[in-house]
mmCIF file of C-alpha atoms and ligand atoms in Angstrom:
data_model
loop_
_atom_site.group_PDB
_atom_site.id
_atom_site.type_symbol
_atom_site.label_atom_id
_atom_site.label_comp_id
_atom_site.label_asym_id
_atom_site.label_seq_id
_atom_site.Cartn_x
_atom_site.Cartn_y
_atom_site.Cartn_z
ATOM 1 C CA MET A 1167 0.000 0.000 0.000
ATOM 2 C CA ALA A 1168 1.325 3.432 -0.884
ATOM 3 C CA GLU A 1169 2.209 5.485 2.162
ATOM 4 C CA TYR A 1170 2.624 9.254 2.240
ATOM 5 C CA ASN A 1171 4.157 11.583 4.818
ATOM 6 C CA ILE A 1172 2.128 14.760 5.011
ATOM 7 C CA VAL A 1173 3.083 17.817 7.020
ATOM 8 C CA VAL A 1174 0.143 19.862 8.223
ATOM 9 C CA LEU A 1175 0.522 23.538 9.146
ATOM 10 C CA PRO A 1176 -2.787 24.844 10.522
ATOM 11 C CA GLY A 1177 -1.439 28.377 11.146
ATOM 12 C CA ASP A 1178 -3.690 31.241 12.243
ATOM 13 C CA GLY A 1179 -7.349 32.338 12.283
ATOM 14 C CA ILE A 1180 -9.630 29.973 10.383
ATOM 15 C CA GLY A 1181 -6.509 28.046 9.286
ATOM 16 C CA ALA A 1182 -6.963 25.539 12.111
ATOM 17 C CA GLU A 1183 -10.627 24.868 11.300
ATOM 18 C CA VAL A 1184 -10.220 24.410 7.562
ATOM 19 C CA THR A 1185 -7.101 22.301 8.111
ATOM 20 C CA GLU A 1186 -9.077 19.940 10.304
ATOM 21 C CA SER A 1187 -11.640 19.639 7.503
ATOM 22 C CA ALA A 1188 -8.953 19.025 4.905
ATOM 23 C CA VAL A 1189 -7.266 16.369 7.031
ATOM 24 C CA ASN A 1190 -10.550 14.573 7.683
ATOM 25 C CA VAL A 1191 -11.285 14.438 3.963
ATOM 26 C CA LEU A 1192 -7.754 13.223 3.263
ATOM 27 C CA LYS A 1193 -8.181 10.449 5.852
ATOM 28 C CA ALA A 1194 -11.492 9.422 4.302
ATOM 29 C CA ALA A 1195 -9.929 9.410 0.817
ATOM 30 C CA ALA A 1196 -7.049 7.251 2.077
ATOM 31 C CA LYS A 1197 -9.430 4.696 3.533
ATOM 32 C CA GLN A 1198 -11.586 4.616 0.427
ATOM 33 C CA HIS A 1199 -8.802 4.528 -2.134
ATOM 34 C CA GLY A 1200 -6.341 2.230 -0.393
ATOM 35 C CA PHE A 1201 -3.347 4.349 0.581
ATOM 36 C CA SER A 1202 -2.061 5.350 3.974
ATOM 37 C CA ILE A 1203 -0.956 8.695 5.344
ATOM 38 C CA ASN A 1204 1.310 9.721 8.196
ATOM 39 C CA LEU A 1205 0.470 13.162 9.499
ATOM 40 C CA GLU A 1206 2.823 15.487 11.320
ATOM 41 C CA SER A 1207 1.653 18.894 12.500
ATOM 42 C CA HIS A 1208 3.847 21.995 12.925
ATOM 43 C CA ASP A 1209 3.408 25.642 13.831
ATOM 44 C CA ILE A 1210 3.551 28.421 11.246
ATOM 45 C CA GLY A 1211 2.747 32.142 11.147
ATOM 46 C CA GLY A 1212 1.619 34.109 14.187
ATOM 47 C CA THR A 1213 0.980 30.929 16.166
ATOM 48 C CA SER A 1214 4.598 29.950 15.631
ATOM 49 C CA TYR A 1215 5.792 33.445 16.535
ATOM 50 C CA ASP A 1216 3.896 33.247 19.835
ATOM 51 C CA SER A 1217 5.436 29.900 20.800
ATOM 52 C CA HIS A 1218 8.902 30.127 19.240
ATOM 53 C CA GLY A 1219 9.592 33.817 18.514
ATOM 54 C CA THR A 1220 9.711 33.196 14.761
ATOM 55 C CA PRO A 1221 6.935 32.597 12.189
ATOM 56 C CA ALA A 1222 8.691 29.487 10.812
ATOM 57 C CA THR A 1223 11.237 27.492 12.793
ATOM 58 C CA ASP A 1224 13.995 25.498 11.128
ATOM 59 C CA GLU A 1225 12.253 22.402 12.430
ATOM 60 C CA THR A 1226 9.078 23.340 10.533
ATOM 61 C CA LEU A 1227 10.999 24.183 7.356
ATOM 62 C CA ASN A 1228 13.008 20.960 7.475
ATOM 63 C CA ALA A 1229 9.916 18.841 8.107
ATOM 64 C CA CYS A 1230 8.221 20.482 5.107
ATOM 65 C CA LYS A 1231 11.209 19.959 2.850
ATOM 66 C CA SER A 1232 11.333 16.260 3.597
ATOM 67 C CA ALA A 1233 7.574 15.569 3.504
ATOM 68 C CA ASP A 1234 5.834 14.104 0.466
ATOM 69 C CA ALA A 1235 3.429 17.041 0.560
ATOM 70 C CA VAL A 1236 2.518 19.942 2.819
ATOM 71 C CA PHE A 1237 -0.894 21.368 3.632
ATOM 72 C CA LEU A 1238 -1.130 24.885 5.064
ATOM 73 C CA GLY A 1239 -4.281 26.530 6.501
ATOM 74 C CA ALA A 1240 -3.588 30.278 6.668
ATOM 75 C CA VAL A 1241 -1.323 32.819 8.337
ATOM 76 C CA GLY A 1242 -1.694 36.324 9.740
ATOM 77 C CA GLY A 1243 -4.121 38.394 11.766
ATOM 78 C CA PRO A 1244 -4.499 41.666 13.675
ATOM 79 C CA LYS A 1245 -2.785 40.202 16.728
ATOM 80 C CA TRP A 1246 0.521 40.261 14.817
ATOM 81 C CA ASP A 1247 0.033 43.424 12.770
ATOM 82 C CA HIS A 1248 2.534 45.387 14.861
ATOM 83 C CA LEU A 1249 5.350 43.008 13.877
ATOM 84 C CA THR A 1250 7.772 43.947 11.124
ATOM 85 C CA GLY A 1251 10.092 42.213 8.666
ATOM 86 C CA ALA A 1252 11.067 38.637 9.382
ATOM 87 C CA HIS A 1253 8.823 38.457 12.456
ATOM 88 C CA ARG A 1254 5.614 38.883 10.466
ATOM 89 C CA PRO A 1255 3.435 35.752 10.056
ATOM 90 C CA GLU A 1256 3.464 36.291 6.268
ATOM 91 C CA SER A 1257 7.276 36.107 6.286
ATOM 92 C CA GLY A 1258 6.969 32.578 7.617
ATOM 93 C CA LEU A 1259 4.847 31.615 4.641
ATOM 94 C CA LEU A 1260 7.134 33.349 2.132
ATOM 95 C CA GLY A 1261 10.162 31.678 3.732
ATOM 96 C CA LEU A 1262 8.436 28.317 3.480
ATOM 97 C CA ARG A 1263 7.602 28.794 -0.219
ATOM 98 C CA LYS A 1264 11.206 29.803 -0.871
ATOM 99 C CA ALA A 1265 12.663 26.945 1.211
ATOM 100 C CA MET A 1266 10.492 24.404 -0.602
ATOM 101 C CA GLY A 1267 11.339 25.981 -3.963
ATOM 102 C CA VAL A 1268 7.685 25.994 -4.993
ATOM 103 C CA TYR A 1269 7.882 28.587 -7.728
ATOM 104 C CA ALA A 1270 4.666 27.672 -9.567
ATOM 105 C CA ASN A 1271 1.406 28.512 -7.859
ATOM 106 C CA LEU A 1272 -1.728 27.153 -9.542
ATOM 107 C CA ARG A 1273 -5.078 28.699 -8.647
ATOM 108 C CA PRO A 1274 -8.008 27.254 -10.568
ATOM 109 C CA VAL A 1275 -11.282 29.186 -10.587
ATOM 110 C CA THR A 1276 -14.290 26.919 -10.984
ATOM 111 C CA ILE A 1277 -17.863 28.072 -11.436
ATOM 112 C CA TYR A 1278 -19.955 25.366 -9.836
ATOM 113 C CA PRO A 1279 -23.337 24.775 -11.439
ATOM 114 C CA GLY A 1280 -25.856 26.294 -9.061
ATOM 115 C CA LEU A 1281 -23.527 28.956 -7.700
ATOM 116 C CA GLU A 1282 -23.686 31.407 -10.630
ATOM 117 C CA LYS A 1283 -26.177 33.614 -8.841
ATOM 118 C CA TYR A 1284 -23.734 34.275 -5.992
ATOM 119 C CA SER A 1285 -21.182 35.864 -8.267
ATOM 120 C CA PRO A 1286 -21.255 39.657 -8.357
ATOM 121 C CA LEU A 1287 -21.133 39.333 -12.154
ATOM 122 C CA LYS A 1288 -24.199 38.911 -14.332
ATOM 123 C CA GLU A 1289 -24.791 35.218 -15.022
ATOM 124 C CA ASN A 1290 -24.406 35.598 -18.805
ATOM 125 C CA ARG A 1291 -20.779 36.730 -18.339
ATOM 126 C CA LEU A 1292 -19.984 33.548 -16.412
ATOM 127 C CA GLU A 1293 -20.929 31.096 -19.131
ATOM 128 C CA GLY A 1294 -17.847 29.034 -19.961
ATOM 129 C CA VAL A 1295 -15.638 30.581 -17.274
ATOM 130 C CA ASP A 1296 -12.790 28.233 -16.363
ATOM 131 C CA VAL A 1297 -9.611 30.095 -15.437
ATOM 132 C CA LEU A 1298 -6.300 28.866 -14.083
ATOM 133 C CA VAL A 1299 -4.014 31.504 -12.617
ATOM 134 C CA VAL A 1300 -0.378 30.395 -12.808
ATOM 135 C CA ARG A 1301 1.408 32.738 -10.428
ATOM 136 C CA GLU A 1302 5.195 32.913 -10.088
ATOM 137 C CA LEU A 1303 5.714 32.383 -6.349
ATOM 138 C CA THR A 1304 9.335 32.673 -5.281
ATOM 139 C CA GLY A 1305 10.579 35.787 -7.070
ATOM 140 C CA GLY A 1306 9.500 39.234 -8.180
ATOM 141 C CA LEU A 1307 8.347 42.039 -5.911
ATOM 142 C CA TYR A 1308 7.937 39.778 -2.874
ATOM 143 C CA PHE A 1309 11.578 38.741 -2.762
ATOM 144 C CA GLY A 1310 13.683 41.226 -4.777
ATOM 145 C CA GLN A 1311 16.561 43.027 -3.068
ATOM 146 C CA PRO A 1312 17.008 45.723 -1.891
ATOM 147 C CA LYS A 1313 13.975 45.659 0.324
ATOM 148 C CA GLY A 1314 13.122 47.381 3.590
ATOM 149 C CA GLU A 1315 12.740 50.664 5.399
ATOM 150 C CA SER A 1316 15.518 53.099 6.264
ATOM 151 C CA LYS A 1317 16.052 56.677 7.419
ATOM 152 C CA ASP A 1318 18.239 59.307 5.805
ATOM 153 C CA GLU A 1319 20.547 61.601 7.800
ATOM 154 C CA ASN A 1320 17.610 63.932 8.602
ATOM 155 C CA GLY A 1321 15.508 61.088 9.928
ATOM 156 C CA LYS A 1322 13.216 61.041 6.888
ATOM 157 C CA ARG A 1323 11.834 57.529 6.408
ATOM 158 C CA ARG A 1324 11.917 55.750 3.085
ATOM 159 C CA ALA A 1325 11.102 52.210 2.025
ATOM 160 C CA VAL A 1326 11.940 50.138 -1.004
ATOM 161 C CA ASP A 1327 10.806 46.911 -2.648
ATOM 162 C CA THR A 1328 12.352 45.579 -5.812
ATOM 163 C CA MET A 1329 10.743 43.701 -8.665
ATOM 164 C CA ALA A 1330 13.535 41.550 -10.032
ATOM 165 C CA TYR A 1331 13.537 38.475 -12.252
ATOM 166 C CA ASP A 1332 16.238 36.627 -14.094
ATOM 167 C CA GLU A 1333 15.493 34.801 -17.301
ATOM 168 C CA ASP A 1334 15.681 31.326 -15.739
ATOM 169 C CA GLU A 1335 13.007 32.187 -13.187
ATOM 170 C CA ILE A 1336 10.742 33.438 -15.958
ATOM 171 C CA ARG A 1337 11.463 30.511 -18.267
ATOM 172 C CA ARG A 1338 10.591 27.789 -15.740
ATOM 173 C CA ILE A 1339 7.263 29.361 -14.749
ATOM 174 C CA ALA A 1340 6.440 30.032 -18.397
ATOM 175 C CA HIS A 1341 7.006 26.341 -19.155
ATOM 176 C CA ARG A 1342 4.586 25.413 -16.362
ATOM 177 C CA GLY A 1343 2.005 27.800 -17.746
ATOM 178 C CA PHE A 1344 2.315 26.532 -21.313
ATOM 179 C CA ASP A 1345 2.264 22.893 -20.149
ATOM 180 C CA MET A 1346 -0.952 23.551 -18.244
ATOM 181 C CA ALA A 1347 -2.508 25.420 -21.185
ATOM 182 C CA ARG A 1348 -1.730 22.483 -23.451
ATOM 183 C CA LYS A 1349 -3.740 20.185 -21.157
ATOM 184 C CA ARG A 1350 -6.632 22.660 -21.041
ATOM 185 C CA ARG A 1351 -8.076 24.838 -23.806
ATOM 186 C CA GLY A 1352 -4.718 25.732 -25.347
ATOM 187 C CA LYS A 1353 -4.757 29.433 -24.493
ATOM 188 C CA ILE A 1354 -2.441 31.477 -22.337
ATOM 189 C CA ALA A 1355 -2.547 35.143 -21.350
ATOM 190 C CA SER A 1356 0.805 36.364 -20.091
ATOM 191 C CA VAL A 1357 0.254 39.350 -17.822
ATOM 192 C CA ASP A 1358 2.872 42.055 -17.345
ATOM 193 C CA LYS A 1359 3.392 45.803 -17.243
ATOM 194 C CA ALA A 1360 5.827 45.910 -20.149
ATOM 195 C CA ASN A 1361 4.877 49.492 -21.047
ATOM 196 C CA VAL A 1362 6.536 50.654 -17.820
ATOM 197 C CA LEU A 1363 8.635 47.968 -16.096
ATOM 198 C CA SER A 1364 11.974 46.525 -17.234
ATOM 199 C CA SER A 1365 11.302 43.261 -15.410
ATOM 200 C CA SER A 1366 8.088 42.973 -17.446
ATOM 201 C CA ARG A 1367 9.908 43.571 -20.722
ATOM 202 C CA LEU A 1368 12.271 40.700 -19.912
ATOM 203 C CA TRP A 1369 9.235 38.635 -18.849
ATOM 204 C CA ARG A 1370 7.599 39.265 -22.228
ATOM 205 C CA ASP A 1371 10.791 38.444 -24.196
ATOM 206 C CA VAL A 1372 11.341 35.171 -22.354
ATOM 207 C CA VAL A 1373 7.678 34.160 -22.609
ATOM 208 C CA ASN A 1374 7.907 34.748 -26.384
ATOM 209 C CA GLU A 1375 10.997 32.524 -26.554
ATOM 210 C CA VAL A 1376 9.264 29.739 -24.602
ATOM 211 C CA ALA A 1377 6.176 30.108 -26.818
ATOM 212 C CA GLU A 1378 8.239 28.941 -29.801
ATOM 213 C CA GLU A 1379 8.211 25.456 -28.269
ATOM 214 C CA TYR A 1380 4.412 25.480 -27.992
ATOM 215 C CA SER A 1381 3.012 26.223 -31.414
ATOM 216 C CA ASP A 1382 -0.233 24.513 -30.342
ATOM 217 C CA VAL A 1383 -0.829 27.088 -27.579
ATOM 218 C CA GLU A 1384 -2.277 30.494 -28.412
ATOM 219 C CA LEU A 1385 -0.417 33.265 -26.583
ATOM 220 C CA GLU A 1386 -1.758 36.715 -25.755
ATOM 221 C CA HIS A 1387 0.244 39.380 -23.871
ATOM 222 C CA ILE A 1388 -1.883 41.587 -21.705
ATOM 223 C CA LEU A 1389 -0.993 44.496 -19.441
ATOM 224 C CA VAL A 1390 -1.923 43.911 -15.824
ATOM 225 C CA ASP A 1391 -4.288 46.883 -15.553
ATOM 226 C CA ASN A 1392 -6.119 45.801 -18.685
ATOM 227 C CA CYS A 1393 -6.206 42.206 -17.439
ATOM 228 C CA ALA A 1394 -7.897 43.319 -14.209
ATOM 229 C CA MET A 1395 -10.571 44.951 -16.344
ATOM 230 C CA GLN A 1396 -10.956 42.122 -18.886
ATOM 231 C CA LEU A 1397 -11.316 39.520 -16.107
ATOM 232 C CA ILE A 1398 -14.583 41.241 -15.274
ATOM 233 C CA ASN A 1399 -15.507 42.185 -18.820
ATOM 234 C CA ARG A 1400 -14.808 38.916 -20.682
ATOM 235 C CA PRO A 1401 -13.815 36.294 -18.076
ATOM 236 C CA ALA A 1402 -14.739 33.346 -20.287
ATOM 237 C CA ASP A 1403 -12.012 34.298 -22.792
ATOM 238 C CA PHE A 1404 -9.270 33.444 -20.297
ATOM 239 C CA ASP A 1405 -7.833 29.959 -19.968
ATOM 240 C CA VAL A 1406 -4.381 30.098 -18.323
ATOM 241 C CA ILE A 1407 -3.270 33.430 -16.858
ATOM 242 C CA LEU A 1408 0.502 33.425 -16.416
ATOM 243 C CA THR A 1409 1.973 36.138 -14.261
ATOM 244 C CA GLU A 1410 4.468 37.596 -11.807
ATOM 245 C CA ASN A 1411 4.131 36.998 -8.037
ATOM 246 C CA MET A 1412 2.416 40.232 -6.934
ATOM 247 C CA PHE A 1413 0.266 40.598 -10.049
ATOM 248 C CA GLY A 1414 -0.847 36.995 -9.496
ATOM 249 C CA ASP A 1415 -1.680 37.666 -5.856
ATOM 250 C CA ILE A 1416 -3.978 40.512 -6.849
ATOM 251 C CA LEU A 1417 -5.530 38.949 -9.951
ATOM 252 C CA SER A 1418 -6.248 35.639 -8.214
ATOM 253 C CA ASP A 1419 -8.347 37.327 -5.518
ATOM 254 C CA GLU A 1420 -10.207 39.160 -8.268
ATOM 255 C CA ALA A 1421 -10.702 35.947 -10.243
ATOM 256 C CA ALA A 1422 -11.965 34.171 -7.115
ATOM 257 C CA MET A 1423 -14.994 36.442 -7.087
ATOM 258 C CA LEU A 1424 -16.099 35.060 -10.443
ATOM 259 C CA SER A 1425 -16.978 31.893 -8.521
ATOM 260 C CA GLY A 1426 -18.876 33.889 -5.901
ATOM 261 C CA SER A 1427 -16.528 33.503 -2.943
ATOM 262 C CA ILE A 1428 -12.848 33.282 -2.157
ATOM 263 C CA GLY A 1429 -13.900 30.412 0.115
ATOM 264 C CA LEU A 1430 -13.913 28.288 -3.049
ATOM 265 C CA LEU A 1431 -10.397 28.986 -4.318
ATOM 266 C CA PRO A 1432 -7.768 26.273 -3.724
ATOM 267 C CA SER A 1433 -4.104 26.338 -4.658
ATOM 268 C CA ALA A 1434 -1.158 24.116 -5.378
ATOM 269 C CA SER A 1435 2.409 25.390 -5.217
ATOM 270 C CA LEU A 1436 4.845 23.255 -7.144
ATOM 271 C CA GLY A 1437 8.552 23.206 -7.786
ATOM 272 C CA ASP A 1438 10.814 20.412 -8.824
ATOM 273 C CA GLY A 1439 10.168 18.379 -5.648
ATOM 274 C CA ASN A 1440 7.223 18.091 -3.304
ATOM 275 C CA GLY A 1441 4.231 20.431 -3.228
ATOM 276 C CA LEU A 1442 2.609 22.920 -0.873
ATOM 277 C CA TYR A 1443 -1.183 23.128 -0.824
ATOM 278 C CA GLU A 1444 -3.192 25.999 0.623
ATOM 279 C CA PRO A 1445 -6.639 27.530 0.305
ATOM 280 C CA VAL A 1446 -6.286 31.089 -1.006
ATOM 281 C CA HIS A 1447 -8.705 32.784 1.406
ATOM 282 C CA GLY A 1448 -6.322 33.589 4.248
ATOM 283 C CA SER A 1449 -6.903 33.599 7.993
ATOM 284 C CA ALA A 1450 -10.203 35.595 8.094
ATOM 285 C CA PRO A 1451 -9.785 36.531 11.782
ATOM 286 C CA ASP A 1452 -13.292 38.035 11.942
ATOM 287 C CA ILE A 1453 -14.903 34.627 11.549
ATOM 288 C CA ALA A 1454 -12.268 32.458 13.242
ATOM 289 C CA GLY A 1455 -13.400 29.940 15.853
ATOM 290 C CA LYS A 1456 -17.070 30.209 14.894
ATOM 291 C CA ASN A 1457 -17.342 27.060 12.768
ATOM 292 C CA ILE A 1458 -18.673 29.121 9.846
ATOM 293 C CA ALA A 1459 -15.654 29.230 7.519
ATOM 294 C CA ASN A 1460 -16.145 27.548 4.164
ATOM 295 C CA PRO A 1461 -13.869 24.476 4.111
ATOM 296 C CA LEU A 1462 -14.331 23.789 0.390
ATOM 297 C CA ALA A 1463 -11.206 25.655 -0.758
ATOM 298 C CA ALA A 1464 -9.147 23.651 1.734
ATOM 299 C CA ILE A 1465 -10.808 20.409 0.666
ATOM 300 C CA GLN A 1466 -10.205 21.199 -3.011
ATOM 301 C CA SER A 1467 -6.567 21.879 -2.138
ATOM 302 C CA ILE A 1468 -6.397 18.300 -0.832
ATOM 303 C CA ALA A 1469 -7.783 17.114 -4.170
ATOM 304 C CA MET A 1470 -5.008 19.070 -5.890
ATOM 305 C CA MET A 1471 -2.425 17.458 -3.575
ATOM 306 C CA LEU A 1472 -3.723 14.021 -4.515
ATOM 307 C CA ARG A 1473 -3.617 14.883 -8.213
ATOM 308 C CA TYR A 1474 -0.344 16.788 -8.557
ATOM 309 C CA THR A 1475 1.952 15.346 -5.913
ATOM 310 C CA LEU A 1476 0.638 11.984 -4.730
ATOM 311 C CA ASN A 1477 -0.603 10.744 -8.100
ATOM 312 C CA GLU A 1478 -3.861 9.522 -6.599
ATOM 313 C CA ALA A 1479 -6.025 10.897 -9.394
ATOM 314 C CA GLU A 1480 -8.988 8.679 -8.610
ATOM 315 C CA ALA A 1481 -9.185 9.984 -5.049
ATOM 316 C CA ALA A 1482 -8.824 13.548 -6.342
ATOM 317 C CA ASP A 1483 -11.706 13.042 -8.769
ATOM 318 C CA ALA A 1484 -13.839 11.536 -6.013
ATOM 319 C CA ILE A 1485 -13.357 14.580 -3.771
ATOM 320 C CA GLU A 1486 -14.104 17.030 -6.575
ATOM 321 C CA LYS A 1487 -17.237 15.122 -7.584
ATOM 322 C CA ALA A 1488 -18.417 15.012 -3.962
ATOM 323 C CA ILE A 1489 -18.031 18.803 -3.645
ATOM 324 C CA GLU A 1490 -20.062 19.301 -6.821
ATOM 325 C CA GLU A 1491 -22.731 16.958 -5.551
ATOM 326 C CA VAL A 1492 -22.981 18.634 -2.157
ATOM 327 C CA ILE A 1493 -23.354 22.035 -3.836
ATOM 328 C CA CYS A 1494 -25.874 20.602 -6.267
ATOM 329 C CA GLN A 1495 -27.921 19.335 -3.308
ATOM 330 C CA GLY A 1496 -28.206 22.952 -2.120
ATOM 331 C CA TYR A 1497 -25.818 22.872 0.814
ATOM 332 C CA ARG A 1498 -23.859 26.074 1.368
ATOM 333 C CA CYS A 1499 -21.654 27.694 3.954
ATOM 334 C CA ALA A 1500 -22.517 31.151 5.232
ATOM 335 C CA ASP A 1501 -20.299 32.911 2.631
ATOM 336 C CA LEU A 1502 -22.639 31.697 -0.102
ATOM 337 C CA ALA A 1503 -26.180 31.378 1.027
ATOM 338 C CA ASP A 1504 -29.658 32.466 0.049
ATOM 339 C CA LYS A 1505 -32.854 31.961 1.958
ATOM 340 C CA ASP A 1506 -33.621 28.692 0.106
ATOM 341 C CA ASP A 1507 -30.262 27.124 0.879
ATOM 342 C CA THR A 1508 -29.337 24.846 3.730
ATOM 343 C CA VAL A 1509 -26.508 26.599 5.567
ATOM 344 C CA LEU A 1510 -23.915 24.298 7.065
ATOM 345 C CA GLY A 1511 -21.078 25.042 9.444
ATOM 346 C CA THR A 1512 -17.471 24.127 8.681
ATOM 347 C CA THR A 1513 -17.605 20.707 10.323
ATOM 348 C CA GLU A 1514 -21.078 19.869 8.948
ATOM 349 C CA MET A 1515 -20.032 20.782 5.395
ATOM 350 C CA THR A 1516 -16.968 18.570 5.791
ATOM 351 C CA SER A 1517 -19.065 15.644 7.014
ATOM 352 C CA LYS A 1518 -21.429 16.133 4.076
ATOM 353 C CA VAL A 1519 -18.538 15.895 1.605
ATOM 354 C CA ILE A 1520 -17.225 12.757 3.318
ATOM 355 C CA GLU A 1521 -20.702 11.238 3.393
ATOM 356 C CA VAL A 1522 -21.161 11.793 -0.358
ATOM 357 C CA MET A 1523 -17.674 10.387 -1.043
ATOM 358 C CA SER A 1524 -18.415 7.193 0.866
ATOM 359 C CA LYS A 1525 -21.836 6.761 -0.749
ATOM 360 C CA ALA A 1526 -20.292 7.130 -4.204
ATOM 361 C CA LYS A 1527 -17.560 4.642 -3.303
ATOM 362 C CA THR A 1528 -20.112 2.104 -2.005
ATOM 363 C CA VAL A 1529 -22.145 2.401 -5.208
ATOM 364 C CA ALA A 1530 -19.013 2.007 -7.361
ATOM 365 C CA SER A 1531 -17.686 -1.091 -5.617
HETATM 366 C C1 LIG B 120 -1.843 34.546 -0.880
HETATM 367 C C2 LIG B 120 -1.698 35.448 0.319
HETATM 368 C C3 LIG B 120 -0.223 35.553 0.679
HETATM 369 C C4 LIG B 120 0.485 36.154 -0.527
HETATM 370 C C5 LIG B 120 0.075 36.356 1.972
HETATM 371 C C6 LIG B 120 -0.630 35.766 3.174
HETATM 372 C C7 LIG B 120 1.543 36.483 2.219
HETATM 373 O O1 LIG B 120 -2.272 36.696 0.059
HETATM 374 O O2 LIG B 120 -1.394 33.396 -0.812
HETATM 375 O O3 LIG B 120 -2.410 34.985 -1.872
HETATM 376 O O4 LIG B 120 0.470 37.381 -0.695
HETATM 377 O O5 LIG B 120 1.076 35.390 -1.291
HETATM 378 MG MG1 LIG B 121 -3.361 36.763 -1.749
#
């Protein structure tokens, strides 16, 4: 029987609740699909800062590097907002992504049948929407040097961040984007700000070079400001959106709203080794501890882990089908609910998904 070592990092805010959901679904999938998992939990983010004085200890980073896959809930919250630099919860997450070398962040936006009405967009704009944001994750504005705040001789404060890329960093993420596009609808929109930024002009040149190896993929270059507009105006025209770290951070939150809620957006972060899986929604401190967070993004992230890192495609399909079924039956979490819907809490929604998975498995066998 295949056996996988999974590191679990619940983190802050609703991270702990959605991680519990994700782990329960993973355990159910293991039982149903005949593989076993060893789970090891570690601190990350503000929770780690409180216990260890740092948002990611070496122990956590080493455990993640040697795991088969890592699941992370969320980091950050008002409790740690006064912290700066390397002490910030978010620094722990960025350090983890860098340490794991997961440069390719995949964020698929799915419009579930039945959820169209929850999107702020008119339903006719959503027809055919199926977008995958491929975000560069270990370079660009988040990591470039110099970075930080300083004071001049008169005490005037100044701060700098640097958007830097070398051609290898662009080439490897471009390959990921084109490879994904090839398996989808064969279209890629490379997003940059080449009318202003040097790093974007290099990005565009390298993407054009990579495109020569993919004559079957249709490439469009689009400026980031225009892309933000077109995602609302003509979302169904996008297939793969390939972009720099910060642009991808912003555009993926925007794209999430096509589906109606960021509580539905999962992610996979891949490099040349193991993978890191996280829901995109963040720690949502305002709703933490209330059992109302939507666990579906976390659960979909588990499906992505099964598909991309553990090669358990059947289990991944089963989870995705169960989510669709549960939504189709009218169950919703509070982030997406109308008066006719049955509103479930985090744990109840998770149990529903597991229940549908086991029913489907019983029928199939
Ligand atoms: C995300 C988040 C993170 C990011 C934060 C928490 C550092 O917004 O994964 O989108 O900016 O990458
Ligand atoms: Mg973000």
